[in-house]
PDB file of C-alpha atoms in Angstrom:
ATOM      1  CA  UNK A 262      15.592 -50.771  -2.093  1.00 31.00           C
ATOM      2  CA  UNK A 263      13.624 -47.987  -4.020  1.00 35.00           C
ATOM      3  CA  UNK A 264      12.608 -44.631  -3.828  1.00 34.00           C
ATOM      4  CA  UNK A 265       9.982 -43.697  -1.368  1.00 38.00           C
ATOM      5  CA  UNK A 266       6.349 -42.976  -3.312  1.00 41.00           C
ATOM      6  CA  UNK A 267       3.669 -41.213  -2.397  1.00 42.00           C
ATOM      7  CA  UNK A 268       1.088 -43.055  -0.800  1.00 43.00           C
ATOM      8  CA  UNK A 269      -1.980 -40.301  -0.537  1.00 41.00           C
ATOM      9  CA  UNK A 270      -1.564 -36.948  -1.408  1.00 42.00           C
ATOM     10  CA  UNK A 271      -4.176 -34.147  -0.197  1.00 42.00           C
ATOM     11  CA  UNK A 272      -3.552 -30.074  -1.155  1.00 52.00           C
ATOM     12  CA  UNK A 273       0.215 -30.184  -1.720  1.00 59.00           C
ATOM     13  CA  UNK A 274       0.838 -32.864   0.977  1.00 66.00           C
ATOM     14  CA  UNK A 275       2.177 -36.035   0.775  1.00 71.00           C
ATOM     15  CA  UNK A 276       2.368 -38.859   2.858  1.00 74.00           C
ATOM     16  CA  UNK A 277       5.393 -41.580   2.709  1.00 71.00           C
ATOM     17  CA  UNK A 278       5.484 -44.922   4.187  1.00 71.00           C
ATOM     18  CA  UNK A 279       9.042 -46.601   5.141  1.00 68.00           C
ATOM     19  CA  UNK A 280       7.700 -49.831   3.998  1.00 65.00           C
ATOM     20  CA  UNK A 281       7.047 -48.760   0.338  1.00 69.00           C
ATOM     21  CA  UNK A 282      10.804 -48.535   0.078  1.00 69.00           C
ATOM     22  CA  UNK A 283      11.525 -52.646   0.419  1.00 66.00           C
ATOM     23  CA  UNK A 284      10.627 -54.026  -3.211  1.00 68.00           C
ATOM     24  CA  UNK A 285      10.571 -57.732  -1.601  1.00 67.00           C
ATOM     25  CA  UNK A 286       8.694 -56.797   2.027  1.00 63.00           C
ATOM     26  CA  UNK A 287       8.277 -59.837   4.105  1.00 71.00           C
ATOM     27  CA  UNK A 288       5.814 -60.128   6.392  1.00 69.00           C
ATOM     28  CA  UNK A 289       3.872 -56.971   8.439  1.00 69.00           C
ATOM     29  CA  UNK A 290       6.328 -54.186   9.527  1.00 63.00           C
ATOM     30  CA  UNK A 291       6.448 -54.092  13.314  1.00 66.00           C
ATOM     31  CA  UNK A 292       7.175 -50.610  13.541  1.00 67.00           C
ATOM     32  CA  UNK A 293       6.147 -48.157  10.686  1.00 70.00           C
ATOM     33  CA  UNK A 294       7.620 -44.921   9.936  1.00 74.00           C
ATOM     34  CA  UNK A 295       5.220 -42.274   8.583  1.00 77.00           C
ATOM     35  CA  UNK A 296       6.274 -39.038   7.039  1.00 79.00           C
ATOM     36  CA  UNK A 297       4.313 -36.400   6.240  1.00 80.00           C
ATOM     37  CA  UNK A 298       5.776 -33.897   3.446  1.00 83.00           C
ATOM     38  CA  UNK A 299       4.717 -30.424   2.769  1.00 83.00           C
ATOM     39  CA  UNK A 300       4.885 -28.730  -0.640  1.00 86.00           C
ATOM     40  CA  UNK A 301       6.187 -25.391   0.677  1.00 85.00           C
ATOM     41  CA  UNK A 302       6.830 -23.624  -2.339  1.00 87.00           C
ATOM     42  CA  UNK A 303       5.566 -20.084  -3.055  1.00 86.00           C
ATOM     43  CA  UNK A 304       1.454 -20.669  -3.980  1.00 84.00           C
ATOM     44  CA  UNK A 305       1.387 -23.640  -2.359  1.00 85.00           C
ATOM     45  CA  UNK A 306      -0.237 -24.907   0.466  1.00 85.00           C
ATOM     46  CA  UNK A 307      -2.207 -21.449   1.312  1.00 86.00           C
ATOM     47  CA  UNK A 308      -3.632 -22.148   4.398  1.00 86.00           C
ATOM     48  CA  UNK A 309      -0.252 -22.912   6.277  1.00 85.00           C
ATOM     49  CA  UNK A 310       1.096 -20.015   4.910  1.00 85.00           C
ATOM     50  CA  UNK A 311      -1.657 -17.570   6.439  1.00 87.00           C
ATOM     51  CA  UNK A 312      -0.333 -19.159   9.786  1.00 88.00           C
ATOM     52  CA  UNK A 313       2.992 -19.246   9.523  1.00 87.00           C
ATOM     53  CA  UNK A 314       4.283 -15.751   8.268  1.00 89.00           C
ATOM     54  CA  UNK A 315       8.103 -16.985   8.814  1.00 90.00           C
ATOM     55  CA  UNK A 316       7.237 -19.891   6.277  1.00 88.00           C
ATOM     56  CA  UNK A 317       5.071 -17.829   3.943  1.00 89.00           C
ATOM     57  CA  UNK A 318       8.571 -15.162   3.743  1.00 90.00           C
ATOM     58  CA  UNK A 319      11.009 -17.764   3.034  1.00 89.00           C
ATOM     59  CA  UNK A 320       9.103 -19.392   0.359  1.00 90.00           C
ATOM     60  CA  UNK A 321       8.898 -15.841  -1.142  1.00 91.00           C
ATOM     61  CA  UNK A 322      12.755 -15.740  -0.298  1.00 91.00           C
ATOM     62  CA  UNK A 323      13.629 -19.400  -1.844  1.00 90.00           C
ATOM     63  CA  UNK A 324      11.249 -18.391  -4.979  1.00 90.00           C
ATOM     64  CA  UNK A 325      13.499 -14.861  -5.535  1.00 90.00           C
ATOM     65  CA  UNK A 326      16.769 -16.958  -5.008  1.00 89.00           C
ATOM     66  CA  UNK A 327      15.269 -19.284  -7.794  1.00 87.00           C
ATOM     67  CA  UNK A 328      14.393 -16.337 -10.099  1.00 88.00           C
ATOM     68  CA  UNK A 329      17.882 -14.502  -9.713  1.00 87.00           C
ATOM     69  CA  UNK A 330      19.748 -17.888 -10.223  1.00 86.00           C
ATOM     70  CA  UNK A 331      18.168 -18.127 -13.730  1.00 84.00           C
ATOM     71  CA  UNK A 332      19.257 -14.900 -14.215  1.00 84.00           C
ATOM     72  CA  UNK A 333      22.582 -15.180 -13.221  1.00 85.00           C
ATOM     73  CA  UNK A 334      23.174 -18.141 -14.839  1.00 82.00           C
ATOM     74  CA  UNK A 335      22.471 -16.329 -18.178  1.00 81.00           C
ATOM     75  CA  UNK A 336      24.822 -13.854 -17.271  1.00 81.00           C
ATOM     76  CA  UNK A 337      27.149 -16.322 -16.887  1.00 84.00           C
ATOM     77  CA  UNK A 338      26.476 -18.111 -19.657  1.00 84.00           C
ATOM     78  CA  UNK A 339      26.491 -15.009 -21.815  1.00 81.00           C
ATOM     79  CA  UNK A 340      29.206 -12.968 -20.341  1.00 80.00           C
ATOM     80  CA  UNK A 341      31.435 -12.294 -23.130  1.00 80.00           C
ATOM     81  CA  UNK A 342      28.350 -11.035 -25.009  1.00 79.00           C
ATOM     82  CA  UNK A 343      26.774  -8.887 -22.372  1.00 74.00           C
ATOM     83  CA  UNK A 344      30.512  -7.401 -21.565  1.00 76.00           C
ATOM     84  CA  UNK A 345      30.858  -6.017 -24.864  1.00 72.00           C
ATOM     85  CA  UNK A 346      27.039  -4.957 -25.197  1.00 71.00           C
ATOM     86  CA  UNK A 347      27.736  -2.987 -22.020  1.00 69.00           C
ATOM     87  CA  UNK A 348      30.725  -1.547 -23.107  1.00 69.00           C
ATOM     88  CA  UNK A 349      30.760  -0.906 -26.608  1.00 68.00           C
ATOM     89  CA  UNK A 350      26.646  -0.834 -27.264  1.00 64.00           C
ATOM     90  CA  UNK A 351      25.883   1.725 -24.618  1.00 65.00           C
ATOM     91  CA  UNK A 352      25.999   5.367 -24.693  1.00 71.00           C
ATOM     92  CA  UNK A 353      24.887   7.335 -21.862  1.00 76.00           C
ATOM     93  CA  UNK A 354      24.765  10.620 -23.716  1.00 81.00           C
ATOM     94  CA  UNK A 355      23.615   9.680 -27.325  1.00 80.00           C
ATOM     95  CA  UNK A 356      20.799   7.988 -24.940  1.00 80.00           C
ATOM     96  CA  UNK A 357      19.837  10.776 -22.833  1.00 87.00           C
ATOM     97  CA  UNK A 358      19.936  13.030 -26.263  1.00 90.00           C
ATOM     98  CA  UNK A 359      17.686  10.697 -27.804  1.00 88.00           C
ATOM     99  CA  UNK A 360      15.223  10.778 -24.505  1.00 89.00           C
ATOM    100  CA  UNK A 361      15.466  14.551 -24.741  1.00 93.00           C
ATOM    101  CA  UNK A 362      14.418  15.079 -28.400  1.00 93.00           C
ATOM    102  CA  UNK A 363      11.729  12.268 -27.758  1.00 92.00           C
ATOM    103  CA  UNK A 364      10.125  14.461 -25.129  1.00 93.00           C
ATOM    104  CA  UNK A 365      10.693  17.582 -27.140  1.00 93.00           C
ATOM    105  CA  UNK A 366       8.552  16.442 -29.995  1.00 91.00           C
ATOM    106  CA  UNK A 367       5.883  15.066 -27.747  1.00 90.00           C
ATOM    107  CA  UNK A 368       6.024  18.387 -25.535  1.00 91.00           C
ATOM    108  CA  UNK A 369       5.527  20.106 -29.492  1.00 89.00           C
ATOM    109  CA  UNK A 370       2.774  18.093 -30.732  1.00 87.00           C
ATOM    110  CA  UNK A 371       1.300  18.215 -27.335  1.00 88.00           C
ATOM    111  CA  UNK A 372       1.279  22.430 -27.581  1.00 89.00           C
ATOM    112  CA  UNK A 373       0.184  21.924 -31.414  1.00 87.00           C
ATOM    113  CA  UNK A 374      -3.368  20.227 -30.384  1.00 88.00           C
ATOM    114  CA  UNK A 375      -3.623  22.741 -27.884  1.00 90.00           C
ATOM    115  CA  UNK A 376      -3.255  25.242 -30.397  1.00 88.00           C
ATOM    116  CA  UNK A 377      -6.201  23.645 -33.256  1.00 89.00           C
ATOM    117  CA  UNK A 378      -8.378  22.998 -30.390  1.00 89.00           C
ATOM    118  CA  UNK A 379      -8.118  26.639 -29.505  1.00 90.00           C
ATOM    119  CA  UNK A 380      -8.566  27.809 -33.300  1.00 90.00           C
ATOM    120  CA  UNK A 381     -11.551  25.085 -33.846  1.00 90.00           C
ATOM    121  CA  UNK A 382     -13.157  26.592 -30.879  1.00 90.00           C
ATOM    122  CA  UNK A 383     -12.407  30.058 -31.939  1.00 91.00           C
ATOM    123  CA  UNK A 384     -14.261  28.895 -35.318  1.00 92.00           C
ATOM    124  CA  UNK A 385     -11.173  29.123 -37.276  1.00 89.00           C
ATOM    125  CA  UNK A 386     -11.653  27.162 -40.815  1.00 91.00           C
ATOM    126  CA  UNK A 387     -10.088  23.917 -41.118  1.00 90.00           C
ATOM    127  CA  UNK A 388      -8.146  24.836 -44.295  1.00 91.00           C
ATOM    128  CA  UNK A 389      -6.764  27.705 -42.726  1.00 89.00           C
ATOM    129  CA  UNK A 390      -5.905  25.824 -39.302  1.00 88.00           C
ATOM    130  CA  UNK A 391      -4.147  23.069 -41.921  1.00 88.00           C
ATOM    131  CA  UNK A 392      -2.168  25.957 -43.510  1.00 88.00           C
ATOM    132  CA  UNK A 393      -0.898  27.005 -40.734  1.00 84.00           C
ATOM    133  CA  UNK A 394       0.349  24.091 -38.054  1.00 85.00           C
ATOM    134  CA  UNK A 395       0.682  21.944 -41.432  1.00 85.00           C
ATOM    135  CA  UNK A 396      -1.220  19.009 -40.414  1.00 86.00           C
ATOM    136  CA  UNK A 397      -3.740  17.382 -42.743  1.00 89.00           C
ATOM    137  CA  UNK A 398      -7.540  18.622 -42.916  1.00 87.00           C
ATOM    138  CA  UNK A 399      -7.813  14.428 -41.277  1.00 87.00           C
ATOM    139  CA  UNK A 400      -5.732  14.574 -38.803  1.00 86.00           C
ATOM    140  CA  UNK A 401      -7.360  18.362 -37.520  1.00 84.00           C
ATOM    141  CA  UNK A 402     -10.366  16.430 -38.153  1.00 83.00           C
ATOM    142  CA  UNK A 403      -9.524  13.944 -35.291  1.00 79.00           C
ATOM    143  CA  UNK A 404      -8.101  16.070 -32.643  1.00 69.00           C
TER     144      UNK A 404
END
């Protein structure tokens, strides 16, 4: 006996014969079995899924199982490694000091274009805008 095969296949959907399965078939089958398989995976088969919004969930459902499984699996696989990572690697607070001065000097350079774009449109000179928020005569040039 082998596997079954596909005999036809049309948009994800494949059609098995009992018969195929006898390697030394003898004679014509007097009853045939015909089994019609659908590729219900998430993407697949569209049209059934429009229909069936049950069928169309759990695909979504099996795919997200799928996904997480990966993931977990590298967890698992890497546990020693992302234990210590999570305990010795992290620091909440050196993080959130880190975040802070990050949006500090991008709250400061922020309020420093403000303040050429002011001075340019004041008519202040260049040189003397560059003198005094010490950026380059370029980079006021940009802004």
């Amino acid at each position: 006996m082998k596997c079954f095969r596909a005999n036809s296949t049309i948009n994800s959907k494949h059609i098995f014969y009992k018969y195929e399965a006898y390697e030394n078939l003898i004679g014509e089958p007097r009853l045939e079995l015909k089994v019609v398989t659908l590729n219900i995976n998430e993407s697949h088969n569209n049209e059934l899924m429009e229909q069936c919004q049950i069928l169309r969930e759990y695909a979504q459902y099996v795919a997200r199982v799928r996904k997480y499984t990966k993931e977990m699996e590298f967890l698992r696989k890497n546990k020693s490694e992302v234990i210590a990572m999570s305990i010795f690697e992290y620091d909440k607070e050196e993080e959130e000091k880190k975040l802070r001065k990050a949006e500090f000097e991008a709250g400061e350079e922020s309020k420093a274009k403000e303040i050429i774009g002011l001075m340019l449109s004041a008519g202040e000179p260049v040189e003397k805008i560059a003198q005094y928020t010490g950026y380059t005569i370029e980079e006021i040039q940009k802004s």
